[in-house]
Amino acid sequence: MFRLQDVSLAHANGFVALREIALAARAGEQIAIVGASGAGKTSLLRVLGAALRPSSGQLAVLELDPWAASAVELRRLRARIGVAHQAPPLPPRQRVVTAVLAGRLGSWPWWKGVASLAYPLDIAGAAAALARLDLDERLFDRCDRLSGGQLQRVGVARVLYQQAQLILADEPVSALDPTLARQTLQVLSADAVARGATLVASLHAVDLALSCFPRIVGIRDGRVAFDRPAAAVDAALLRELYASDSGPSPASSASAPGPAPRAAANAAPPGGCWR
Amino acid sequence: MMRRRDPAAPARAAGVLLALLALWPMAVLGEFRPWLLFEAQNLRVIGAFLGGFLPPASGHEFLGYLVQATLETLAIASAGIALAFVVAVPLAIATTQALSISRLGPGPGRRRGDLLRAGLRVLLVVLRGIPELVWALLFVRVFGLGPAAGVLALALTYGGMLAKVYAEILESGEQRPARALLEAGSSRLHALCYGLLPGCAQELTSYTVYRWECALRASVVMGFVGAGGLGQLLDQSMKMLNGGEAASILLTFLMLVLAADGCSSFLRRQLADAGSRQRALAVGPLALAGLVLLVGAVVASFVALDLGLGALLTRAAATSLGDFLVLFFPLDLSPGCLQKVAWGSLETLAISVLGSLLAAVGGALLALPASGRHGPALAQLTRLLLNTLRSVPELVWATLMALAAGLGPFAGILALALHTSGVLGRLFAEALQNAPPTPRDALVEAGAPAAAAFLYGTLPAVTPQLVAYALYRWEINIRMAAILGFVGAGGLGQLLYVELSLFHYAQASTLIAAMLLLSVIVDAASAWLRRRLG
């Protein structure tokens, strides 16, 4: 499904976000990525989504190296990758139905995309995707009339509608209450299972990651700190992952402040539920 | 689940149908006949005139006049826009809803506040509803021929326009920060500086600088009635059919507008940087130097023009102005006159609508390459084209188009379309560049083709702004369409020109009232459309 080998990423400003990442997944796997803010979770997802070009290392996504492919191949590849964003990049004045239908622009012919602006061409499809998230009554509302949590779920609905083979979710439920967050992750997960798609999600809430995902990857300072089944992740491991004072380089530990201790304290034992 | 339909579709279809139904009679009234451009005789006339453009005049004496006139034009525009700014800022703060304290709650004095705002809005309408050319004619009676009439005409019309657009820019941005400050008991000025300016400063600056460019062009137009500057020179050259001199003057103009463009983008860059660099001072040293330079230039303009504005305040000036004003009343409301005015109004309306619509389409098509979507080389080329289009004033385009398509409203439509597509193309391109990139990028990263990503990711975010810009231009163009008739492009202007040259002041004031009424109606229609489409 995808394979990363020695992948490093340095941003244009010189900040090294990823260092020698090695990670692979088979089709249908479900992986949660955890780690402190600034550890490199989003960068990793963006590299997987063929949105950021790694500075070095080998990368294969859906059996293709995106950066060796032609423009047309890259576009086709990207149409098979769905990304749910923490802050869904939806134009405020766009209607929900249009925002969801935009998920398939990669596979629609151009005329269909244009025609759908005049009259939404797949209202039923958009409504079905939204219904799975209990949002179908907002189908014809404008995005700026939605709350942050509803907007986040519209972003998830777009990915559901896209029917991607690799689903990348970057903090997809950060704006939702615990119950809704769990339900939304279950919908994403069930959808991936039903279609044999791979799901990779970065999550701030460690307990949610441990209870909803069989495989957990811990990221710290741009490196894979651990990669093991959820059952084998214990409190000591997590404390080390989120510890802020023992970073290997002063630069990277300074860039990763934030709520790490709180997150570690919130971490529940594997398989636990929300308090 | 029951089959669902798009609830917005019938309204949309009806809107499109209605728009087409309204456009048809306008096309008839505006004598919209594009094929006239390609008739052999018209081609020959315009060809001969344009042929005279080469080579541009470069005689020693002429260049001296040109430099002097250029400086005078710059001074008129700068002094005029400075006065307009002074007029506009307090009016904008007083009229904008975004800074209304009495609206909180609503609190005490709500009705009084609304009344005051409504009154000021009427004042703004009168200020900008009467074309600057008409103001200039009025002031020429008080101050005689010379730049003072032009400067004051600019101050009044542009003061009204700036105040209105400032107020609307302040309302279109994020209003919550200012609201929170007002709710916390801060004054209007503080709420403006801390709550609204951070979000709006760029757009306000950009609009002000753009208005200064407009003032440059307007001062040329007013030169046609004797207010000095490049316009007077151009008027003489055109009357003598001296293509070479006209070409030199137009080239000078193009360079002026290019310089203003560079100035504008520099200022906006400095503003964008202001927040990102960490220092206590809000503006960089360069911008500060620019600001000092700007103030210096404005002071120099006033000194160089030697306006003698004090004369306006004397009793003699007031009496002569009063005596002159009396000539315009009462209005001529005889049926014959009213009928003439009604037809002229309809023709003017058709010219403004069709011209603005063509310009919006042309501007949108030109904005795509100008925003850099198809590479930097094409962007530069399109920008040059846009600059050329908009640096030539509407009135000059109208004289050229009257040669190319014959006298009549169609020449006016073409003139408005050409000039305005230059203006709108630039504004549209800026809006496209300022649009948030993430929605589009996300679609591209999901495999959408570039065009589809633009339609779904960029367009929804910028459409209200594009529509608002086009509608603002329509409000300006209705006033322009009213005076294009001075050079034979139909509408109310043609009638006003005749009545004024016959000293029929009563009829003239009916026509001016009709212009005012038209611009009020168009303002209202434009505001309604902006609300509906925004």
Coordinates of N, CA and C in Angstrom, one line a residue, chain B residues 76 79-80 83 132 135-136 139 142-143 147-158 222 307 309 312:
Chain B
I76 N -2.5 68.2 -9.2 CA -4.0 68.3 -9.1 C -4.5 67.0 -8.5
A79 N -3.3 66.7 -4.7 CA -4.0 67.7 -3.8 C -5.5 67.3 -3.7
G80 N -6.1 66.9 -4.8 CA -7.5 66.5 -4.8 C -7.7 65.3 -3.9
L83 N -7.4 66.1 -0.2 CA -8.6 66.8 0.4 C -9.7 65.8 0.5
E132 N -17.7 64.6 -11.5 CA -16.7 65.6 -11.2 C -16.7 66.7 -12.3
W135 N -19.2 69.3 -11.3 CA -18.7 70.0 -10.2 C -17.6 71.0 -10.7
A136 N -16.7 70.5 -11.6 CA -15.6 71.4 -12.1 C -16.2 72.6 -12.8
F139 N -17.3 75.0 -10.3 CA -16.3 75.7 -9.5 C -15.5 76.7 -10.5
V142 N -16.6 80.1 -10.0 CA -16.2 80.8 -8.8 C -14.7 81.2 -8.9
F143 N -13.9 80.2 -9.3 CA -12.4 80.5 -9.3 C -11.9 80.9 -10.6
P147 N -6.5 75.2 -12.0 CA -6.5 74.0 -11.3 C -7.4 73.9 -10.1
A148 N -7.7 75.1 -9.5 CA -8.4 75.1 -8.2 C -9.8 74.4 -8.4
A149 N -10.5 74.7 -9.5 CA -11.8 74.1 -9.8 C -11.6 72.6 -9.8
G150 N -10.6 72.1 -10.5 CA -10.3 70.7 -10.6 C -10.1 70.0 -9.3
V151 N -9.3 70.7 -8.4 CA -8.9 70.1 -7.1 C -10.2 70.0 -6.3
L152 N -11.0 71.0 -6.2 CA -12.2 71.0 -5.4 C -13.2 70.0 -5.9
A153 N -13.3 69.9 -7.2 CA -14.3 68.9 -7.8 C -13.8 67.5 -7.4
L154 N -12.5 67.3 -7.5 CA -12.0 66.0 -7.0 C -12.3 65.7 -5.6
A155 N -12.0 66.7 -4.8 CA -12.2 66.6 -3.3 C -13.6 66.2 -3.0
L156 N -14.6 66.8 -3.6 CA -16.0 66.5 -3.3 C -16.4 65.1 -3.8
T157 N -16.2 64.9 -5.1 CA -16.7 63.6 -5.7 C -15.9 62.5 -5.1
Y158 N -14.6 62.6 -5.0 CA -13.8 61.5 -4.5 C -13.9 61.3 -3.0
M222 N -11.0 66.7 -16.7 CA -11.4 68.1 -16.3 C -10.5 69.1 -17.1
L307 N -3.4 77.4 -5.0 CA -4.9 77.4 -5.2 C -5.6 78.6 -4.7
L309 N -7.2 78.7 -1.8 CA -8.4 78.2 -1.3 C -9.1 79.2 -0.4
L312 N -12.3 80.9 -1.3 CA -13.6 80.3 -1.3 C -14.3 80.8 -0.1

